[in-house]
PDB file of C-alpha atoms and ligand atoms in Angstrom:
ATOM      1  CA  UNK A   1     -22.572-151.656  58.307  1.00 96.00           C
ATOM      2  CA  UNK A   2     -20.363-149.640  55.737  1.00 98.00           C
ATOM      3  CA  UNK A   3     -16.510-150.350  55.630  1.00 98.00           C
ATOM      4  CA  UNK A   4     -14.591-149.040  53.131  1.00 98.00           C
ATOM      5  CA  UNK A   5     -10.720-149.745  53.167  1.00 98.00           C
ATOM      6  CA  UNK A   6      -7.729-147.419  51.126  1.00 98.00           C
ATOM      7  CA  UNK A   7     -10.649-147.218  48.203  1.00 98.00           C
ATOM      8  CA  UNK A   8      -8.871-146.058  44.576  1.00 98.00           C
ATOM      9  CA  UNK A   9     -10.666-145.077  41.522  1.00 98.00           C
ATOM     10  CA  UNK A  10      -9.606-143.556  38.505  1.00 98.00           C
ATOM     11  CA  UNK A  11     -11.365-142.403  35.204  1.00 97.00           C
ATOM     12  CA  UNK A  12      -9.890-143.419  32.390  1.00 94.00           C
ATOM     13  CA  UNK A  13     -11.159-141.722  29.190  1.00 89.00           C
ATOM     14  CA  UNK A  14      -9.413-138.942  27.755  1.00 89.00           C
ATOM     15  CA  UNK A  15      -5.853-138.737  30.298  1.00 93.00           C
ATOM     16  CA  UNK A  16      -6.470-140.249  33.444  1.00 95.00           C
ATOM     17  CA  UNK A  17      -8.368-138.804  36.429  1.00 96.00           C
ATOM     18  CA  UNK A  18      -7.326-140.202  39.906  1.00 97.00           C
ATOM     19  CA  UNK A  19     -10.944-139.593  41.813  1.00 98.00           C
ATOM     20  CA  UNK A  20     -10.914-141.454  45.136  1.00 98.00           C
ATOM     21  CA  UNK A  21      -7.557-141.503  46.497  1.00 98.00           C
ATOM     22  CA  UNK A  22      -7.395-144.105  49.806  1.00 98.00           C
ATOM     23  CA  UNK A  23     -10.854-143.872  51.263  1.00 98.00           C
ATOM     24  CA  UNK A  24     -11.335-145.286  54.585  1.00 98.00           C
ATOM     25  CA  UNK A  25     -14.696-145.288  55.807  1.00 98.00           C
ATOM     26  CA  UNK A  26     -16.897-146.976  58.717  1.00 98.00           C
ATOM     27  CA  UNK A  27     -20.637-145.988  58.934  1.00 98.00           C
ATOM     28  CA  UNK A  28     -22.427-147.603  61.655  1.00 97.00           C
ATOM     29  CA  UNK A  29     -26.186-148.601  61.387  1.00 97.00           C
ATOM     30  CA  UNK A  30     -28.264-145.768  62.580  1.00 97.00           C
ATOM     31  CA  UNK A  31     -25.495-142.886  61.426  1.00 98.00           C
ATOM     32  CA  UNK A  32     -26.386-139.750  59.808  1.00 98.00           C
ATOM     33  CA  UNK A  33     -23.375-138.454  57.846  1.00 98.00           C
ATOM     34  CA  UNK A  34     -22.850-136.125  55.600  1.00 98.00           C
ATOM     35  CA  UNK A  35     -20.062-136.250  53.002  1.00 98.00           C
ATOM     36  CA  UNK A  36     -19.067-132.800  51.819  1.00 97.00           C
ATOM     37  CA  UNK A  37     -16.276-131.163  49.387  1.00 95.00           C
ATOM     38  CA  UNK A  38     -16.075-128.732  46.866  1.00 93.00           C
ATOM     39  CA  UNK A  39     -17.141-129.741  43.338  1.00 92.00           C
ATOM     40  CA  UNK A  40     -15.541-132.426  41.388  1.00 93.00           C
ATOM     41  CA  UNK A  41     -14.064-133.877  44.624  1.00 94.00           C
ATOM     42  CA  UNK A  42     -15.394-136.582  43.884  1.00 96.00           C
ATOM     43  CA  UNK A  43     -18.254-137.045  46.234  1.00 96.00           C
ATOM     44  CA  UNK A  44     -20.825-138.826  43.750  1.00 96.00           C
ATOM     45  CA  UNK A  45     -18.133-141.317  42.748  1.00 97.00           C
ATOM     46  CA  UNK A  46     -18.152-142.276  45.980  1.00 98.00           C
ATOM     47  CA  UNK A  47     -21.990-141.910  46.864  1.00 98.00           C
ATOM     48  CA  UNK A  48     -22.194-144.453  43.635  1.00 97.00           C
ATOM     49  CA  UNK A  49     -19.629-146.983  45.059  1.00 98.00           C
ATOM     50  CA  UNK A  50     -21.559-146.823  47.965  1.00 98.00           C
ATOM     51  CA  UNK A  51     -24.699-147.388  45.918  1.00 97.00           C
ATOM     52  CA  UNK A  52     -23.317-150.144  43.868  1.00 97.00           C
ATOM     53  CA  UNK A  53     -23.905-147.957  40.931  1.00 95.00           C
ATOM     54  CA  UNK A  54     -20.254-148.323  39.991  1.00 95.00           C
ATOM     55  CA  UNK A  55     -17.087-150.264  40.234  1.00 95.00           C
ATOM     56  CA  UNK A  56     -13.814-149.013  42.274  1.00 97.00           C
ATOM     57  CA  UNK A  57     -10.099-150.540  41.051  1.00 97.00           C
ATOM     58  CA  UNK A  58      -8.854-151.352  44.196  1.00 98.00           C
ATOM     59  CA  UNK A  59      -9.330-151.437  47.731  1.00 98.00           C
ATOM     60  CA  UNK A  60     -12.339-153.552  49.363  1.00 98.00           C
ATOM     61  CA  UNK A  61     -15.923-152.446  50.208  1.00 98.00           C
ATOM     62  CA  UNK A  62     -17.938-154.214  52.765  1.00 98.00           C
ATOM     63  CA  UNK A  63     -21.534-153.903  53.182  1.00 96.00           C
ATOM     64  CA  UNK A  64     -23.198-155.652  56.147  1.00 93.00           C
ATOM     65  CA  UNK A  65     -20.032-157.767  55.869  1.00 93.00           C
ATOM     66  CA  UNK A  66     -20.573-158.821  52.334  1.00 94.00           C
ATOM     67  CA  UNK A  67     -17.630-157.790  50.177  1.00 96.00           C
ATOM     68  CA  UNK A  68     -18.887-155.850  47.209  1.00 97.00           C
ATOM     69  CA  UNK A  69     -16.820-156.635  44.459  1.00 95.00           C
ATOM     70  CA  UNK A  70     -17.098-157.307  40.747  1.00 91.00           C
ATOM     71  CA  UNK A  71     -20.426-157.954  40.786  1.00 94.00           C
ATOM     72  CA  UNK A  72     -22.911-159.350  38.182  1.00 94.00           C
ATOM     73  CA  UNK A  73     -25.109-156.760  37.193  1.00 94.00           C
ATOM     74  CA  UNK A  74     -27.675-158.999  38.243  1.00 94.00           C
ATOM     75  CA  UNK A  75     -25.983-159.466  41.835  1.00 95.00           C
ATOM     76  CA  UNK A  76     -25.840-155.645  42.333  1.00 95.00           C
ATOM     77  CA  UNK A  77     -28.921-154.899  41.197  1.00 93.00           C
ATOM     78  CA  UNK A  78     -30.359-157.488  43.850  1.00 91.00           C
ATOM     79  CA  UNK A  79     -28.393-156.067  46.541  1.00 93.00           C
ATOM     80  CA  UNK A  80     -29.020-152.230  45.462  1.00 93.00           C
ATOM     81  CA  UNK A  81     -32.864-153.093  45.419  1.00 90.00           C
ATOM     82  CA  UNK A  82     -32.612-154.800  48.766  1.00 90.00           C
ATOM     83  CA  UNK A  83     -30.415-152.486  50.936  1.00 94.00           C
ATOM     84  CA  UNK A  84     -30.208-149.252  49.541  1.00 96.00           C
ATOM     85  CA  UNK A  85     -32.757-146.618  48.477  1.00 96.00           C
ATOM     86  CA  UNK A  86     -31.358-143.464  46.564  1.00 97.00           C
ATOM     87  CA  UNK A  87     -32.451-139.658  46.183  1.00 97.00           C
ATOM     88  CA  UNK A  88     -31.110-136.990  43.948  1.00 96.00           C
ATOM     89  CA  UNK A  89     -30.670-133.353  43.546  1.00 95.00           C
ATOM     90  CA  UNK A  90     -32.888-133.789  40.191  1.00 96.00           C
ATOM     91  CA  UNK A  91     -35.936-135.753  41.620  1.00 96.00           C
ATOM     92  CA  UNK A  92     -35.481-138.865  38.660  1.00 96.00           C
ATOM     93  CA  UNK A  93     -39.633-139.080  39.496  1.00 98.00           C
ATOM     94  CA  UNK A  94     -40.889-140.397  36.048  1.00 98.00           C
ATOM     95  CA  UNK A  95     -42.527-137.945  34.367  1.00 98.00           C
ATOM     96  CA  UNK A  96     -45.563-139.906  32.980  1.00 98.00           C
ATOM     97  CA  UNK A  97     -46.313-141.489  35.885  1.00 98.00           C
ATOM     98  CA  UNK A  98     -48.175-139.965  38.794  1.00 98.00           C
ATOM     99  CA  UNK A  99     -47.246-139.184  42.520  1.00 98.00           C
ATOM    100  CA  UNK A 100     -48.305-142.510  43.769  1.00 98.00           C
ATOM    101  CA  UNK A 101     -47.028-144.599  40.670  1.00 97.00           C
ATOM    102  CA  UNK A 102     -43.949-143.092  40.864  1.00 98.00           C
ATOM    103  CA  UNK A 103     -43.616-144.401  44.369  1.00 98.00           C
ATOM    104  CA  UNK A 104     -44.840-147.541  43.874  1.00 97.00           C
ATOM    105  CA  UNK A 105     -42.781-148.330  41.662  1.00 95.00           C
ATOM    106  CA  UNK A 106     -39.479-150.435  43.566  1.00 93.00           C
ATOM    107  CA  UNK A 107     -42.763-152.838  44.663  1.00 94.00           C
ATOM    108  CA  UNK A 108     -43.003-153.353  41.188  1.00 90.00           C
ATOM    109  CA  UNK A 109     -39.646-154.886  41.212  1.00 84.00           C
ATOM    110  CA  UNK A 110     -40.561-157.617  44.022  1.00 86.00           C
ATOM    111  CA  UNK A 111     -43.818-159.259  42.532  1.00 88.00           C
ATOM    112  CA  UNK A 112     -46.344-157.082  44.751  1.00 94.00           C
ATOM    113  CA  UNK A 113     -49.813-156.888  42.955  1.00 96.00           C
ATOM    114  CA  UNK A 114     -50.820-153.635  41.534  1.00 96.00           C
ATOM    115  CA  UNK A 115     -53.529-152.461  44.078  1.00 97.00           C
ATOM    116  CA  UNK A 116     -51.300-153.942  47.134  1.00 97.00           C
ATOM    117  CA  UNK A 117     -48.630-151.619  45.374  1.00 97.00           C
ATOM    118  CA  UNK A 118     -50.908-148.641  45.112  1.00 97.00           C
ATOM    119  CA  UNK A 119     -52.238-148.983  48.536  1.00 97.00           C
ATOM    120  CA  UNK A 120     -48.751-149.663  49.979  1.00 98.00           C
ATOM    121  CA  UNK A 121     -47.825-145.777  48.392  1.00 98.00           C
ATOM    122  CA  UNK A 122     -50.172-144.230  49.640  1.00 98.00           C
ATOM    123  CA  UNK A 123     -49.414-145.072  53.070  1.00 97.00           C
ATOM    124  CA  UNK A 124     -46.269-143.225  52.157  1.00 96.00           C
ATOM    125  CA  UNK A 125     -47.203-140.721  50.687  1.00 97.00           C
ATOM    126  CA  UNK A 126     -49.682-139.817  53.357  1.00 96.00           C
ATOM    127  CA  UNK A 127     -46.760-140.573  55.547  1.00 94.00           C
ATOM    128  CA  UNK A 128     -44.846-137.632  53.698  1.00 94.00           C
ATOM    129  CA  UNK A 129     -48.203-135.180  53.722  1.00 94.00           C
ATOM    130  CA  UNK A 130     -48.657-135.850  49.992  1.00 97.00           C
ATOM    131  CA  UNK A 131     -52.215-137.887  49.860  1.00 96.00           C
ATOM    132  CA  UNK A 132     -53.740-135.165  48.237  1.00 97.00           C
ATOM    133  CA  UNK A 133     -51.375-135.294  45.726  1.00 98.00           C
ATOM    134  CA  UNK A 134     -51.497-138.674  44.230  1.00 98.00           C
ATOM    135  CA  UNK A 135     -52.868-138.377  40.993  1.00 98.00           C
ATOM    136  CA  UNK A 136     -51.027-135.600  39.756  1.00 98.00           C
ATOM    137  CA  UNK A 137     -47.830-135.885  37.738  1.00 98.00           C
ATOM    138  CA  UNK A 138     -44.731-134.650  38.801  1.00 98.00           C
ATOM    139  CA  UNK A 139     -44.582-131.684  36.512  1.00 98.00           C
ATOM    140  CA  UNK A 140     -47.660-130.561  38.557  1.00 98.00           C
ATOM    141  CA  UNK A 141     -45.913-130.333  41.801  1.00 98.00           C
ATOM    142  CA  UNK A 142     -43.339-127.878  43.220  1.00 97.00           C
ATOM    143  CA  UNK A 143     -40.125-128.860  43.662  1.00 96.00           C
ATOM    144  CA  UNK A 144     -40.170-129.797  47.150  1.00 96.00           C
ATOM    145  CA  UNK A 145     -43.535-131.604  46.596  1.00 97.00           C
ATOM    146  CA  UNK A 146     -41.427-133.989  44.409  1.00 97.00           C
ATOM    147  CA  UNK A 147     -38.393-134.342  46.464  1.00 96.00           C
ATOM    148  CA  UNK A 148     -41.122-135.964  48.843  1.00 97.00           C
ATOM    149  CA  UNK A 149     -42.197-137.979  46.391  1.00 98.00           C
ATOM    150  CA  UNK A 150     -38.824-139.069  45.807  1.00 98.00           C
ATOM    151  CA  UNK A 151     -38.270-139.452  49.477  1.00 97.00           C
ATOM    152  CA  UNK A 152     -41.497-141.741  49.800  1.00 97.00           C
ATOM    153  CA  UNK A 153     -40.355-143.985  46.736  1.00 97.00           C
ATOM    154  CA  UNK A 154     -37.008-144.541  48.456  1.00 97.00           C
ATOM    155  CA  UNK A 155     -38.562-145.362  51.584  1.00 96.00           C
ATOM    156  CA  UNK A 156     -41.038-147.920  50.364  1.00 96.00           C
ATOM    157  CA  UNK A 157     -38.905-150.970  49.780  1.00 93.00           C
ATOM    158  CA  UNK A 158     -37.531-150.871  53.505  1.00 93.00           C
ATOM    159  CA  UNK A 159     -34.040-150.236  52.723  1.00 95.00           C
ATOM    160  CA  UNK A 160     -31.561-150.495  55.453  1.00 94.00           C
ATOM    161  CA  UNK A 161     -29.755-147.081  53.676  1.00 97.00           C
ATOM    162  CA  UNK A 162     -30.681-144.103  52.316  1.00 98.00           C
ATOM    163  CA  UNK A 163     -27.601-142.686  49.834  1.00 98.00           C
ATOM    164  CA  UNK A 164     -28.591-138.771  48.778  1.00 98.00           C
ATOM    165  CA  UNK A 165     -26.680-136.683  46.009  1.00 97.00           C
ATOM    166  CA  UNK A 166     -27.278-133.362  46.876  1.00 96.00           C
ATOM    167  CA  UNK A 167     -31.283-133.452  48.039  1.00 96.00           C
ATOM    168  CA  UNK A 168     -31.694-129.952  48.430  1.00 96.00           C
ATOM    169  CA  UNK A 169     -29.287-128.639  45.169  1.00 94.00           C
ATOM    170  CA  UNK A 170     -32.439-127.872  43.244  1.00 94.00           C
ATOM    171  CA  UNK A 171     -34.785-126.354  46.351  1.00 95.00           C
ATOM    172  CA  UNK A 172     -34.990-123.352  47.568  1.00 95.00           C
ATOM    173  CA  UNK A 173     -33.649-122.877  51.037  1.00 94.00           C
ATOM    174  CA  UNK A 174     -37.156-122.561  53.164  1.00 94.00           C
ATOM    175  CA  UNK A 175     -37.432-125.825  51.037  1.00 95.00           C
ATOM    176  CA  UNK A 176     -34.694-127.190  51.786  1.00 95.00           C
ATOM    177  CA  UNK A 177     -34.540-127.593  55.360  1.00 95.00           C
ATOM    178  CA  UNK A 178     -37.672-129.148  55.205  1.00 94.00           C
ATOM    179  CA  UNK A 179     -36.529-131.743  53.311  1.00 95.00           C
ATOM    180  CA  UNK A 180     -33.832-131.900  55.698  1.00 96.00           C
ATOM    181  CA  UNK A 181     -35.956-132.323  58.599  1.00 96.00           C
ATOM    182  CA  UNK A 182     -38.047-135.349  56.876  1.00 96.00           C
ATOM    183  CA  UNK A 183     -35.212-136.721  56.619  1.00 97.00           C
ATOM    184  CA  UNK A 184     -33.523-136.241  60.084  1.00 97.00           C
ATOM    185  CA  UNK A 185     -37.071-137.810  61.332  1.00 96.00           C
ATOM    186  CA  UNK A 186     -36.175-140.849  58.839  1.00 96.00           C
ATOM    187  CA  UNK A 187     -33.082-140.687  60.539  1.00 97.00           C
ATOM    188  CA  UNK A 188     -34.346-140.933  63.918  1.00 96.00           C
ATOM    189  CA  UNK A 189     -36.407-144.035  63.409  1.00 94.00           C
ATOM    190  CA  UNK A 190     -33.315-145.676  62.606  1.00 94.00           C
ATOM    191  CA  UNK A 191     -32.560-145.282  58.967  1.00 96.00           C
ATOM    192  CA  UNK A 192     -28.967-144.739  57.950  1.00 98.00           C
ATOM    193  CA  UNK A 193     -28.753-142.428  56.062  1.00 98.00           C
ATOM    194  CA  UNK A 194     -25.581-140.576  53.722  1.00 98.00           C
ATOM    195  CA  UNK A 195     -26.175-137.291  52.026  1.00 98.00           C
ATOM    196  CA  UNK A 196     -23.662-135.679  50.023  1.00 97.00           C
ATOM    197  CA  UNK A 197     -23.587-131.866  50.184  1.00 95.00           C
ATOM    198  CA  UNK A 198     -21.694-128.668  49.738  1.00 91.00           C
ATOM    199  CA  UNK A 199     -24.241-126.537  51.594  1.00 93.00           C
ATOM    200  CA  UNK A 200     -23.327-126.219  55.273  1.00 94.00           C
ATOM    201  CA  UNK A 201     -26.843-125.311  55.933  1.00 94.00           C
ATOM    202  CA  UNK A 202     -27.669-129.103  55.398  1.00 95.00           C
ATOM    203  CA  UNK A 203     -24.365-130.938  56.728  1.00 96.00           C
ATOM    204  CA  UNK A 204     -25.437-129.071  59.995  1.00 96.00           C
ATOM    205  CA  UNK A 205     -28.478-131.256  60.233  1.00 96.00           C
ATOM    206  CA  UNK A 206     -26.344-134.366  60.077  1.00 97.00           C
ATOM    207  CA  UNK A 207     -24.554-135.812  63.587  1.00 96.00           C
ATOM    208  CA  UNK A 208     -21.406-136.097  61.271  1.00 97.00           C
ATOM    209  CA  UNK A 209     -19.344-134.700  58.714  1.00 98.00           C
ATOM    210  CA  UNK A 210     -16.814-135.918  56.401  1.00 97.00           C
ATOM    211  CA  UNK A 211     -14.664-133.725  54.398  1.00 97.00           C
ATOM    212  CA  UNK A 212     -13.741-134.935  50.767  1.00 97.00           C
ATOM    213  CA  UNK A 213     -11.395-133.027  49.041  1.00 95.00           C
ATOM    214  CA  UNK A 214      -9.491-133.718  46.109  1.00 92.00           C
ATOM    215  CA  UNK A 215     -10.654-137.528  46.586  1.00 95.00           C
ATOM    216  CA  UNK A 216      -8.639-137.683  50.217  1.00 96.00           C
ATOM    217  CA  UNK A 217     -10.758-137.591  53.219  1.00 96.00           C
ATOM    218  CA  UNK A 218      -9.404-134.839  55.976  1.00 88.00           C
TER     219      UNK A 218
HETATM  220  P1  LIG B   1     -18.484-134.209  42.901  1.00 83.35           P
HETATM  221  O1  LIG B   1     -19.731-135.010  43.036  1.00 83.35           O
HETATM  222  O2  LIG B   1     -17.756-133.999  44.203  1.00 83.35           O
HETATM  223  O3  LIG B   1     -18.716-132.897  42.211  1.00 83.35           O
HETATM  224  P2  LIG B   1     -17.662-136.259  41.032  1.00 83.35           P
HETATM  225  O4  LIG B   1     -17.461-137.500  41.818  1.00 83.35           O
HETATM  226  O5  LIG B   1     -18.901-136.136  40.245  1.00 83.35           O
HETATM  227  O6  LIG B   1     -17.455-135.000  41.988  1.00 83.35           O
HETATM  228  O7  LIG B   1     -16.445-136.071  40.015  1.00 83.35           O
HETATM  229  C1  LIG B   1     -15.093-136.074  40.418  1.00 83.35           C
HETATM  230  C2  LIG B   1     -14.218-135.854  39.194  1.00 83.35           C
HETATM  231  O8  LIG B   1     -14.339-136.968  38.317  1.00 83.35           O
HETATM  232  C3  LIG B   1     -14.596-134.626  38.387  1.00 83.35           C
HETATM  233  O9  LIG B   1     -13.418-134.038  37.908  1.00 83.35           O
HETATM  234  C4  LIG B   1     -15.434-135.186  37.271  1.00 83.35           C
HETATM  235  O10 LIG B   1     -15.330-134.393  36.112  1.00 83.35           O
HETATM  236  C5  LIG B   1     -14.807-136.549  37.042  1.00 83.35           C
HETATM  237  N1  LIG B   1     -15.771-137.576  36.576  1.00 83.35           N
HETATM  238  C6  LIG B   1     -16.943-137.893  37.159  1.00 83.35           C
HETATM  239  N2  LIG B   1     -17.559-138.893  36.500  1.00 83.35           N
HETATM  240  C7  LIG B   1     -16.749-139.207  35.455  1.00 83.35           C
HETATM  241  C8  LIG B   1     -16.824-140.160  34.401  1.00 83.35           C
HETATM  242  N3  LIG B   1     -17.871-141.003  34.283  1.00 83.35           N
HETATM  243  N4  LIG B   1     -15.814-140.187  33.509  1.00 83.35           N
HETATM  244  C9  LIG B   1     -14.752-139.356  33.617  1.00 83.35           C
HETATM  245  N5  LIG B   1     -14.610-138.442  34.577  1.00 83.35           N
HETATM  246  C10 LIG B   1     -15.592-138.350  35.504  1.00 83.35           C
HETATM  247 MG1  LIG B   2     -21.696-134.647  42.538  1.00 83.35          MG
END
């Protein structure tokens, strides 16, 4: 599903960083991987290649055999909203926008009608044990109340991945493994499913772990 082959990327603004250094990288549909590595290793570089959030410099990425490379912004965009649905250690839940328009919102993106949208959501939210929750806005719920929220609007477009940046980096860790369990039960109805991590405590919950460090993978 994933292949990535001898992957470089450098940052060049100020004296040149050398990130990714040679990544080679299958993930099958159906894994459950975890990509850890102390900080600045480089692991959200390479969560956002993934996530066709950003560019590499050379090497070739293939997703469901499609080579993704120099993209449109238009092209990526489509592809991102197709395949891939994204959570992150801050939540990104808009903050004027309630529970259930928060996760309806990627629907929005795909000409679905307002109240199929709605209804849609709260499907998934009920699916996350949130129904009760839907009209209040995120600063109303606790932290692991919104990573659900999060979890539900990445699940409602159907992706075939789901790409985490740290999930649990802002929970507490009663919190945080059950997040990690939602998520290994997303896992086990299929979803594939990357989480980058440098807790142990959530890598464990994962069927496998890559090591990043210092943008090599050991
Ligand atoms: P990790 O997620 O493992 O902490 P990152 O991929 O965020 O690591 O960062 C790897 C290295 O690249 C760090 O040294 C970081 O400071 C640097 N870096 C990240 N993003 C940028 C950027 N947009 N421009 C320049 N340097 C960056
Ligand atoms: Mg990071």
């Amino acid at each position: 599903m994933i292949v990535l082959e001898n992957i470089n990327k450098t940052y060049i603004n100020g004296s040149p960083l050398h990130v990714l250094k040679g990544i080679d990288l299958n993930i099958e549909q159906g894994d459950f991987v975890s990509i850890m590595g102390a900080s600045g290793s480089g692991k959200s570089t390479l969560l956002n290649i993934l996530g066709i959030l950003d560019n590499y410099d050379t090497g070739d990425y293939f997703l469901n055999g499609k080579l993704i490379k120099n993209l449109s912004e238009s092209k990526a965009a489509e592809y991102r909203n197709r395949m891939i649905g994204f959570i992150f250690q801050s939540f990104n839940l808009i903050s004027f926008k309630n529970a259930m328009e928060n996760v309806a919102l990627p629907l929005y993106y795909q000409n679905i009608s307002r109240k199929k949208r709605n209804s849609i959501a709260m499907e998934y939210l009920d699916r996350l044990g949130l129904k009760d929750w839907a009209t209040h806005l995120p600063n109303q719920l606790s932290g692991g109340q919104k990573q659900r929220v999060a979890i539900a609007r990445a699940l409602i477009s159907n992706p075939q991945i789901i790409l985490a940046d740290e999930p649990t980096g802002a929970l507490d860790s009663v919190t945080s493994s059950e997040v990690m369990k939602i998520l290994s039960e997303v896992n086990r109805q299929g979803m594939t499913m990357i989480i980058v991590t440098h807790e142990a405590e959530v890598s464990a919950h994962t069927n496998r772990i890559i090591h990043l460090k210092d943008g090599v993978i050991g």
